[in-house]
Every structure is written in C-alpha cells, then in structure tokens.
mmCIF file of C-alpha atoms and ligand atoms in Angstrom:
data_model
loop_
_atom_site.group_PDB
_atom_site.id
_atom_site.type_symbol
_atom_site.label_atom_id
_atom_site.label_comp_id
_atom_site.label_asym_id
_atom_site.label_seq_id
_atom_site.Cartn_x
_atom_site.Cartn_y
_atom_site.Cartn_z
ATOM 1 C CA UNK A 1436 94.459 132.849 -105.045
ATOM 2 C CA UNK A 1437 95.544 136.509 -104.280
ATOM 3 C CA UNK A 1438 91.744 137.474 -105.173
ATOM 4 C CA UNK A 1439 90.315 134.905 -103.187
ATOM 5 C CA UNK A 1440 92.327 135.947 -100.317
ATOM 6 C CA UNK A 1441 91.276 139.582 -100.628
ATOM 7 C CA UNK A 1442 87.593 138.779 -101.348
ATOM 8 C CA UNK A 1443 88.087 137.138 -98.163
ATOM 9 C CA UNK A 1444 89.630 140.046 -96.547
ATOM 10 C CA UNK A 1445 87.072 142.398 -97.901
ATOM 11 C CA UNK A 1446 84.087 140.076 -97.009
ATOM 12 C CA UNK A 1447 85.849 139.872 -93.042
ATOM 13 C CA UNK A 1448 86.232 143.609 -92.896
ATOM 14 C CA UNK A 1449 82.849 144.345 -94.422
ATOM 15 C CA UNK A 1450 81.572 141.849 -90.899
ATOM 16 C CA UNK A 1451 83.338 143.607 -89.057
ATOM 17 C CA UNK A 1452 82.630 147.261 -90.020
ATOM 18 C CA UNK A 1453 79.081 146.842 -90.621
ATOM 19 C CA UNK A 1454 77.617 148.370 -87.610
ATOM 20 C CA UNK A 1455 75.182 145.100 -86.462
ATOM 21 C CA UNK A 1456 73.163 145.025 -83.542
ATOM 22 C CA UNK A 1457 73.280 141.796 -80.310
ATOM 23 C CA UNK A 1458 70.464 140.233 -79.069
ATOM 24 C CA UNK A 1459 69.281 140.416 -75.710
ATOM 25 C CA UNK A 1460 71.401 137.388 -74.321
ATOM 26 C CA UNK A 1461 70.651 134.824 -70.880
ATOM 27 C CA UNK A 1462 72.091 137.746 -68.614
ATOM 28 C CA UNK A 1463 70.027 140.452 -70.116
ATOM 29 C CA UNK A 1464 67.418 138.065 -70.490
ATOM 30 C CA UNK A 1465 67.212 137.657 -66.876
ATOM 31 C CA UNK A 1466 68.204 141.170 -65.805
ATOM 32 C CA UNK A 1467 65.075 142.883 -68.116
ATOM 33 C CA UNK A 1468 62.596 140.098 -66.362
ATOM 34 C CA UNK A 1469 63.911 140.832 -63.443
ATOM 35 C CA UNK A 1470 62.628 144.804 -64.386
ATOM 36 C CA UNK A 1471 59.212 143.615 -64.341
ATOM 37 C CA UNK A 1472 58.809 140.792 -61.865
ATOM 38 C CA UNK A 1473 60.130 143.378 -58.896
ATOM 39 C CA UNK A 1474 57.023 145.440 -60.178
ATOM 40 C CA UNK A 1475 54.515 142.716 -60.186
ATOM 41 C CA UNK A 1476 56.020 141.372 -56.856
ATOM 42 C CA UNK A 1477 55.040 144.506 -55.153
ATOM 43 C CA UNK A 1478 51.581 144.751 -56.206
ATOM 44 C CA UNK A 1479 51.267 141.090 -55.611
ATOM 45 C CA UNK A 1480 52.189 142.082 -52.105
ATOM 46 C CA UNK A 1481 48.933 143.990 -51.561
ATOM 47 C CA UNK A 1482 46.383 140.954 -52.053
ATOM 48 C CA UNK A 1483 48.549 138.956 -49.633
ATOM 49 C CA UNK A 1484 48.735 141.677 -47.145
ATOM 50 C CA UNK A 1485 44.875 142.271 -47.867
ATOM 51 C CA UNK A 1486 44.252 138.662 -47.746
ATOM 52 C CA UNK A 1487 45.888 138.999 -44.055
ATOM 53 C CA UNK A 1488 43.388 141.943 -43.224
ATOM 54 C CA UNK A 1489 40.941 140.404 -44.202
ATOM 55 C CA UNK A 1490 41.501 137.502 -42.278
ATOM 56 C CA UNK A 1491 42.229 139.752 -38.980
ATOM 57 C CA UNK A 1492 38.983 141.085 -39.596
ATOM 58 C CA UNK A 1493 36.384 138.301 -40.672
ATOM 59 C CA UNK A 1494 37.837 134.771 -39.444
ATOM 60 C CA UNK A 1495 35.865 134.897 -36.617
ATOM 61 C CA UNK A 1496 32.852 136.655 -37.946
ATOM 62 C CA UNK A 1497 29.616 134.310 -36.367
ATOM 63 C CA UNK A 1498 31.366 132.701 -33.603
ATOM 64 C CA UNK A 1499 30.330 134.254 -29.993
ATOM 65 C CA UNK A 1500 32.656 136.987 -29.266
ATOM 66 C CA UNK A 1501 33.191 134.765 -25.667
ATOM 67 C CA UNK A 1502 34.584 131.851 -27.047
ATOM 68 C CA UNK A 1503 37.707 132.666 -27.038
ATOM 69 C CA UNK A 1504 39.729 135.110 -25.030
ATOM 70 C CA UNK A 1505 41.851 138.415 -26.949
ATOM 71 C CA UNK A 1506 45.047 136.043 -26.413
ATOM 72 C CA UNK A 1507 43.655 132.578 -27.708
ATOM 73 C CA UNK A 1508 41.819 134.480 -30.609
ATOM 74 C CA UNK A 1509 45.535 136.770 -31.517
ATOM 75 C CA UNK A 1510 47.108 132.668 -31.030
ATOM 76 C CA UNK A 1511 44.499 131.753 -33.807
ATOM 77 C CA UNK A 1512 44.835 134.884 -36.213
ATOM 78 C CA UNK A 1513 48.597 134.309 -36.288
ATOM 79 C CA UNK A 1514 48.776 130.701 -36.877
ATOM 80 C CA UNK A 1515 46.239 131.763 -40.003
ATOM 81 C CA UNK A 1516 48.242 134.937 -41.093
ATOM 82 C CA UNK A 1517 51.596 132.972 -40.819
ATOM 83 C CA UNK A 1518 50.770 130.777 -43.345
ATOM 84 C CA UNK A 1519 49.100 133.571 -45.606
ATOM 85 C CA UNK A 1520 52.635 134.768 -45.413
ATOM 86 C CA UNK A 1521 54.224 131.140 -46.312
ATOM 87 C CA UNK A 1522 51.964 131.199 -49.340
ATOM 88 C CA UNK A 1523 53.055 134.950 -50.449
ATOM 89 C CA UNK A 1524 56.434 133.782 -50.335
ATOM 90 C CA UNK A 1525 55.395 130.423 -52.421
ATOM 91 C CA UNK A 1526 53.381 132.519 -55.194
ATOM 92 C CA UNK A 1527 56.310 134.876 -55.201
ATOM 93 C CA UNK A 1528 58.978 132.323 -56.182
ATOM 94 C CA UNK A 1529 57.081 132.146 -59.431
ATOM 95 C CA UNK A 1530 56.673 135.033 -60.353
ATOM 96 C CA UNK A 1531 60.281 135.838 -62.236
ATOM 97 C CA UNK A 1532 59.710 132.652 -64.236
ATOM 98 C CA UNK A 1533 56.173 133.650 -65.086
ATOM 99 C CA UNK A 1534 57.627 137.258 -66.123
ATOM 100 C CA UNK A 1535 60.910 135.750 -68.269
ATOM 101 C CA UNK A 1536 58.777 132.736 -70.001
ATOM 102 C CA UNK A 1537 56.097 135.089 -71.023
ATOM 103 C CA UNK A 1538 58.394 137.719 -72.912
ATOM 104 C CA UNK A 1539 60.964 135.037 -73.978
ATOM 105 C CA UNK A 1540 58.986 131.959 -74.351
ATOM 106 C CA UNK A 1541 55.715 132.798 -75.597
ATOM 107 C CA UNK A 1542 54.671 133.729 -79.173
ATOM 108 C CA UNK A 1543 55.265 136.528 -80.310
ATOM 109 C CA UNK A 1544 58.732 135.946 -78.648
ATOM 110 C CA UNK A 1545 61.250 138.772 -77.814
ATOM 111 C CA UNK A 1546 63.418 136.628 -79.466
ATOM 112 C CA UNK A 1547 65.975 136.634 -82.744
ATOM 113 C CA UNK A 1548 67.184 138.725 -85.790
ATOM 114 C CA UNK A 1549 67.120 142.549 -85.217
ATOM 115 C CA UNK A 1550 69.194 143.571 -88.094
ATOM 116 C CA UNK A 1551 66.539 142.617 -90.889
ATOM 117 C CA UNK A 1552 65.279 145.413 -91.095
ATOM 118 C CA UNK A 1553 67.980 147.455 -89.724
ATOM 119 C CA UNK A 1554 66.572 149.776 -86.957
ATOM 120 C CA UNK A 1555 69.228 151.323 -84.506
ATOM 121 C CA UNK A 1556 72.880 150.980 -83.919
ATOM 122 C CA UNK A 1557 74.281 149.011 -81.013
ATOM 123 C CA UNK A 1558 75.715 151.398 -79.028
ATOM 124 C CA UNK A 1559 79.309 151.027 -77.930
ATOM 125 C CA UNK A 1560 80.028 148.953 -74.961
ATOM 126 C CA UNK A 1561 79.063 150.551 -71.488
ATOM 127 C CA UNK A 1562 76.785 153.086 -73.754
ATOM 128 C CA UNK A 1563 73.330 153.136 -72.924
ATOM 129 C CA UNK A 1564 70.573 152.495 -75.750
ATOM 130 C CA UNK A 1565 68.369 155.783 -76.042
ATOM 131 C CA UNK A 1566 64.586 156.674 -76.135
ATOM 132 C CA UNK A 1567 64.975 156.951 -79.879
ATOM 133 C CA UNK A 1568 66.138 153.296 -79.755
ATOM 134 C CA UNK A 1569 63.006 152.672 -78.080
ATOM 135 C CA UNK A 1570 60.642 154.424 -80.109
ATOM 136 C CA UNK A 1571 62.379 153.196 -83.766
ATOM 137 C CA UNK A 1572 62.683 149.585 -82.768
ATOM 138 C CA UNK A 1573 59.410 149.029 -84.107
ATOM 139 C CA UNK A 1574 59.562 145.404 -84.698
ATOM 140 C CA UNK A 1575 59.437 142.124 -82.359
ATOM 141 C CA UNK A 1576 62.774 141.060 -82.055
ATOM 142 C CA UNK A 1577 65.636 140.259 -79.253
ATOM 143 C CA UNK A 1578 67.126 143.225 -78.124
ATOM 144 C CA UNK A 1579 66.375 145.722 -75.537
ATOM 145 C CA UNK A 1580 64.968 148.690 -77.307
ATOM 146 C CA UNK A 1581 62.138 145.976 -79.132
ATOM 147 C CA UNK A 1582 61.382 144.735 -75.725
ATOM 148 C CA UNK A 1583 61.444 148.969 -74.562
ATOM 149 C CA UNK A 1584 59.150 149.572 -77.488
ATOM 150 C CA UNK A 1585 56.529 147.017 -77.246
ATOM 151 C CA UNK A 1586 56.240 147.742 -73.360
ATOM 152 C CA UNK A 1587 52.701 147.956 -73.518
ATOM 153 C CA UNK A 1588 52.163 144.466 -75.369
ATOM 154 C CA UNK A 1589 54.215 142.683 -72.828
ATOM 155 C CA UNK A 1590 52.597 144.141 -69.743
ATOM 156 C CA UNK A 1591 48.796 143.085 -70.845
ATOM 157 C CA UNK A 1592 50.888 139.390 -71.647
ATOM 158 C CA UNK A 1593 52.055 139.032 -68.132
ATOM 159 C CA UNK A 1594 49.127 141.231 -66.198
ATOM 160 C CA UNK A 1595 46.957 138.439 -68.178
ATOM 161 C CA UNK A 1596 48.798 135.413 -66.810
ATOM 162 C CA UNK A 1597 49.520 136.617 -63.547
ATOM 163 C CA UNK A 1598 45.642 137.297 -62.932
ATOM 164 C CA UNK A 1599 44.843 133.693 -64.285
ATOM 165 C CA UNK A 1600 47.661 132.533 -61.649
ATOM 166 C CA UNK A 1601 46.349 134.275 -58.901
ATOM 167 C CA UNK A 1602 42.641 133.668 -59.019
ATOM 168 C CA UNK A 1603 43.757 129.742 -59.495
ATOM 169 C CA UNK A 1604 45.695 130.348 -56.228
ATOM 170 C CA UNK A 1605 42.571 131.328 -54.103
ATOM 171 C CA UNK A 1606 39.802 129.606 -56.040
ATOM 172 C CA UNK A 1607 38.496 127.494 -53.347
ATOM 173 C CA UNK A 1608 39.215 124.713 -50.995
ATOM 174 C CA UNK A 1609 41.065 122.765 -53.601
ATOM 175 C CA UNK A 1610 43.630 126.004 -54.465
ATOM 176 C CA UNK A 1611 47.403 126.323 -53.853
ATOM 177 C CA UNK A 1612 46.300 128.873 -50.671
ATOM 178 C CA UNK A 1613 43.991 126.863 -49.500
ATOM 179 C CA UNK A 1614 45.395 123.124 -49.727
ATOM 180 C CA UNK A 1615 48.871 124.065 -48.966
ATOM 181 C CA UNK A 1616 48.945 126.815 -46.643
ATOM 182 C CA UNK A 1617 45.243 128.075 -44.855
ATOM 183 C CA UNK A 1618 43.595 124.619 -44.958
ATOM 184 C CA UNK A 1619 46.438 123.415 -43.014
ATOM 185 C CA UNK A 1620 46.716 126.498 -40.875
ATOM 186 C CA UNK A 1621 43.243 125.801 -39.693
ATOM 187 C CA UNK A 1622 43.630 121.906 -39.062
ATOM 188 C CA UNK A 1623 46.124 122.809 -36.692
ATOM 189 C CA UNK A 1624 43.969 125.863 -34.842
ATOM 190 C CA UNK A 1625 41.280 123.107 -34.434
ATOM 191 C CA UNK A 1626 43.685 120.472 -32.954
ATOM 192 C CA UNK A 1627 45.048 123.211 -30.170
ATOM 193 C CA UNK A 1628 42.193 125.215 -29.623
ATOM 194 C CA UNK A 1629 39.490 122.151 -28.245
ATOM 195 C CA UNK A 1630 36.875 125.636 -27.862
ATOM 196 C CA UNK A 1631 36.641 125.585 -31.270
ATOM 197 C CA UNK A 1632 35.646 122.255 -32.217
ATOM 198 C CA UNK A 1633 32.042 122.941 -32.876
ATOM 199 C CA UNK A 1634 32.714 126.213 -34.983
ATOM 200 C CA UNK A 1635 35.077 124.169 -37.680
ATOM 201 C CA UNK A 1636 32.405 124.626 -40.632
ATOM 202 C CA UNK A 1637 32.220 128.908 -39.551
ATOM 203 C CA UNK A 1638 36.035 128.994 -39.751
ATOM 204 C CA UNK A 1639 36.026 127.195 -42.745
ATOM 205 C CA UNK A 1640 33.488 129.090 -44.317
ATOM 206 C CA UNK A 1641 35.174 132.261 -43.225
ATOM 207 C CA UNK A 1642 37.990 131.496 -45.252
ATOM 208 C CA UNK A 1643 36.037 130.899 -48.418
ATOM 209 C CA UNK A 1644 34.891 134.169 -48.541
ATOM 210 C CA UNK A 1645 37.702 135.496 -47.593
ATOM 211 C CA UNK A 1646 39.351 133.908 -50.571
ATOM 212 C CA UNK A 1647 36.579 134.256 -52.901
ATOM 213 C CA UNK A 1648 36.669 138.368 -52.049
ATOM 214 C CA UNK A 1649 40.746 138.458 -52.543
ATOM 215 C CA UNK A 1650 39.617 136.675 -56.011
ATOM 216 C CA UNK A 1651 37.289 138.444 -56.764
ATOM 217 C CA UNK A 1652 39.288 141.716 -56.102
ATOM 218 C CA UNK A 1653 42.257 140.800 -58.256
ATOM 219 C CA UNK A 1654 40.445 141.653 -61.370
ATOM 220 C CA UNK A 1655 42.175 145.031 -61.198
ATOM 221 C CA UNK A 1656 45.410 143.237 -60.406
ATOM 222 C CA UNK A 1657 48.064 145.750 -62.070
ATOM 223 C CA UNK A 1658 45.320 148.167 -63.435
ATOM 224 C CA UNK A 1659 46.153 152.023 -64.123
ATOM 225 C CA UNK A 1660 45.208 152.959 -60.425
ATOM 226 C CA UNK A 1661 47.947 149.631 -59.094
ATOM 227 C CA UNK A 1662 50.424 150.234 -61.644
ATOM 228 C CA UNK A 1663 52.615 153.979 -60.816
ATOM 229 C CA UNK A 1664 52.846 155.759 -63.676
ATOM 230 C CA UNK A 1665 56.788 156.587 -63.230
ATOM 231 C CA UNK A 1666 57.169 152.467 -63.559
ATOM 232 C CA UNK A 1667 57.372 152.454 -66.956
ATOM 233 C CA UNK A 1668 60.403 155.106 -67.864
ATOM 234 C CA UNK A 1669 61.774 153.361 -64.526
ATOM 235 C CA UNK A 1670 61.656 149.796 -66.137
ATOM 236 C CA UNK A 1671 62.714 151.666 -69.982
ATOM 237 C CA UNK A 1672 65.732 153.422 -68.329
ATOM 238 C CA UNK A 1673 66.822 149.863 -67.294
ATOM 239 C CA UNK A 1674 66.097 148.076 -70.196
ATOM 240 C CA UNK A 1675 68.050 150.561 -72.710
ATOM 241 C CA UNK A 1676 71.378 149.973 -69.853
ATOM 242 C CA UNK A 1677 71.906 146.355 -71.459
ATOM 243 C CA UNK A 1678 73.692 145.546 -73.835
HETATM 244 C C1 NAG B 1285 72.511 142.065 -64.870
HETATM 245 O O1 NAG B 1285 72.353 142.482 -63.537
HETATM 246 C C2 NAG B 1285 73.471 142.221 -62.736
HETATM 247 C C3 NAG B 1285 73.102 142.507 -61.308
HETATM 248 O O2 NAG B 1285 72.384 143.713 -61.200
HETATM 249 C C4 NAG B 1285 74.632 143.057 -63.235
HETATM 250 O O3 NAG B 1285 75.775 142.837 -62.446
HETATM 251 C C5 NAG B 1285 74.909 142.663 -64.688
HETATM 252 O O4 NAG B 1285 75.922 143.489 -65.216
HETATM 253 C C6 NAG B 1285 73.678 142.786 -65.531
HETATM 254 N N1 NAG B 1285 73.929 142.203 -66.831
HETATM 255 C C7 NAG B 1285 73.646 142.799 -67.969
HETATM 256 C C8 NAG B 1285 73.900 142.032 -69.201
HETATM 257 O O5 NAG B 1285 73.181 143.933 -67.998
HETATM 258 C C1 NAG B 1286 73.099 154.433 -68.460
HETATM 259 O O1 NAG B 1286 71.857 154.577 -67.767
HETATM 260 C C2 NAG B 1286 71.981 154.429 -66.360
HETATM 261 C C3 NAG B 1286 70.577 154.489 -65.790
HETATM 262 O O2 NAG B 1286 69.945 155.690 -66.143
HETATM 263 C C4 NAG B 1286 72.879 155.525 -65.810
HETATM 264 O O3 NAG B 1286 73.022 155.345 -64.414
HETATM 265 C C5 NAG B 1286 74.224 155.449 -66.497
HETATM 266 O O4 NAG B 1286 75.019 156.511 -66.066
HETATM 267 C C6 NAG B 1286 74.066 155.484 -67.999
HETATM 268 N N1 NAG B 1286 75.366 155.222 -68.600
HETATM 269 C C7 NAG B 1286 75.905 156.047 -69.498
HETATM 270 C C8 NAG B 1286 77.239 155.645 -70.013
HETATM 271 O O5 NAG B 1286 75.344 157.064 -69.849
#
C-alpha cells in the first residue's frame, strides 16, 4: 500500500514536472486565423475596389455618350458600385472561416500531440514563444510555433482556396457577384432609368467583362508583389504571443 501510494506520488510529480507543451486551443485557434484572414481581407479589398474602377470606367463603354446626362449616368454607376460593395462585404464574411478550416480542418491539420517528439518548452504563462520555437518546431502539430514554422505551407493552402473562391465569385452570370449583387443592381438601373431600355444586352455585357477581367486578374491574388514582405514576422510575432 505505502509503495503504491508513492509510485503514485512519484508518477503525479513526474506529470507535473515534466516540462510538456499545450496545444493551440479554440481561442488561439481563432486568434492565429484571425492573423491571416486580416491579411487576406486586405488584399481581397483591391479586386473589389478594382472591380468598382472598373465598373466606373467601362459600364457604359458602347452606349452614346448622350444618352444619359453626368447626373443620371453617376445615379447608374452608384446603384452598380453599391452593390459591388454589398458583395465585398458578403465574400468578406467568409473569409475567417475559409482561413481557420483550412489550417485546422484540412489534412495535414495543425492539429494534436506536440510532445512526441519533444521539440520546445512551453514557455511560462504570459511568456512569449521565440523564433527558435519557430524554427525547431519542425513537425505538423497543434501549437503555435508548428503553425509559425510551416508558415509557408499554410499560406499556398489558403492563397489556393481563396483564388478558387474568388474566381467562382465572378465567373459569370450565374456567380455569387453576379446573381446576388450586380445582376440585381442592373435590373433595378433598367426599371428607373426608361433611356436605357434598349442598351440592356451592352450593360449586361459590360459587366461580363468586367467580371471576367477581375477573374482573370486574381491569378496573382496574394502573389510576392500583393503579399508585403514584413507580413510574415508581423503574423510570426503574433502567433509565438499565444499560449
Ligand atoms: C485572442 O485575442 C483576444 C482579442 O485580441 C485576446 O483578448 C485574447 O487574449 C487572445 N487569446 C489568446 C489565447 O491569445
Ligand atoms: C510578447 O510579444 C508581444 C508582441 O511582440 C509583445 O508586445 C510582448 O511584450 C511580448 N511579451 C513578453 C512577455 O515579452
């Protein structure tokens, strides 16, 4: 009995004292995609604010410049850029989950056991994990300095999906843009604005290639000359501050 009881002492100790390391739990799950999305959400920004340039500047390429005064034409161009901006805000409600399923969900997952083999030493609450964290963590696993170290991997991951989302988003008259947002923009221009009943097929047309050109452009969504170079320590420095 006393050995039991002191096996069972030592074994309790030996759990306690053993220096192990956390995994990245639902907070710091959230917090280190959270690190990324705000990075993809502002070069996501561009296309939309392109996409709005670009409808400023083509919408009413082939109609007679007299067709419409400055005012009814700036009435037009606003009705269409508003709802570019309802769909930026639409596309950007996704992007967080995008970010946090593809690092946490999908295989390889940033997920489990960091101990086996042992790597680094959790550092002391409120202490910050360090660059050498980063650079020894060398295996996929659940906490911060794995997710630090395999930076690269994860960015090509999400860059990948977010591209797929994004050209699905503009790809034609049966898109997200299109069916929920511009298609409907221009329904409505063509209800108030009677002068433009005969040009319907021009405006619609206009659109297409404007969204065909915005999809076609996002092919260097996130590239080297999107992505600032300072982003990644930025996004590191977080990521080693939980726990
Ligand atoms: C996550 O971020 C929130 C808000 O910035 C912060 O209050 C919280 O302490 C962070 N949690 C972790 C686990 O770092
Ligand atoms: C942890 O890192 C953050 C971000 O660089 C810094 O503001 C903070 O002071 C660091 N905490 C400690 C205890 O060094």
């Amino acid at each position: 009995m006393r050995f039991s009881i002191a096996a069972f002492v030592g074994a309790f100790s030996m759990a306690l004292f053993v220096p192990s390391v956390l995994a990245c739990e639902r907070e710091c799950q959230v917090n280190v995609s959270h690190a990324f999305a705000d990075k993809y959400q502002l070069l996501s920004d561009n296309y939309f604010t392109r996409l709005n340039f670009e409808v400023e500047k083509s919408l009413f390429y082939g109609i007679p410049a007299d067709a419409l005064t400055l005012t009814e034409k700036q009435a037009v161009t606003k009705t269409v850029a508003d709802s570019v901006l309802a769909a930026q805000t639409s596309w950007s409600n996704t992007i967080f989950q995008t970010v946090f399923d593809t690092i946490f969900k999908d295989e390889p997952k940033f997920k489990g056991d960091c101990n086996h083999p042992h790597r680094v030493n959790q550092p002391p609450r409120g202490v910050n994990w360090t660059m050498p964290d980063c650079h020894n963590m060398d295996y996929i696993c659940g906490n911060p300095p794995s997710i630090c170290h395999f930076m690269p991997m994860i960015k090509t991951r999400i860059v990948k999906k977010l591209i797929g989302q994004l050209q699905a988003r503009v790809d034609g008259d049966d898109s997200e843009v299109y069916l929920n947002f511009v298609g409907p923009a221009l329904q409505d221009v063509l209800t108030t604005q009677v002068k433009l009943a005969n040009y319907a097929a021009t405006l619609h047309g206009n659109l297409n290639q404007i969204l065909e050109s915005i999809k076609a452009s996002l092919i260097n969504f996130a590239n080297e000359n999107e992505w600032k170079p300072e982003w990644d320590m930025e996004i590191k420095i977080l990521l080693l501050t939980f726990p």
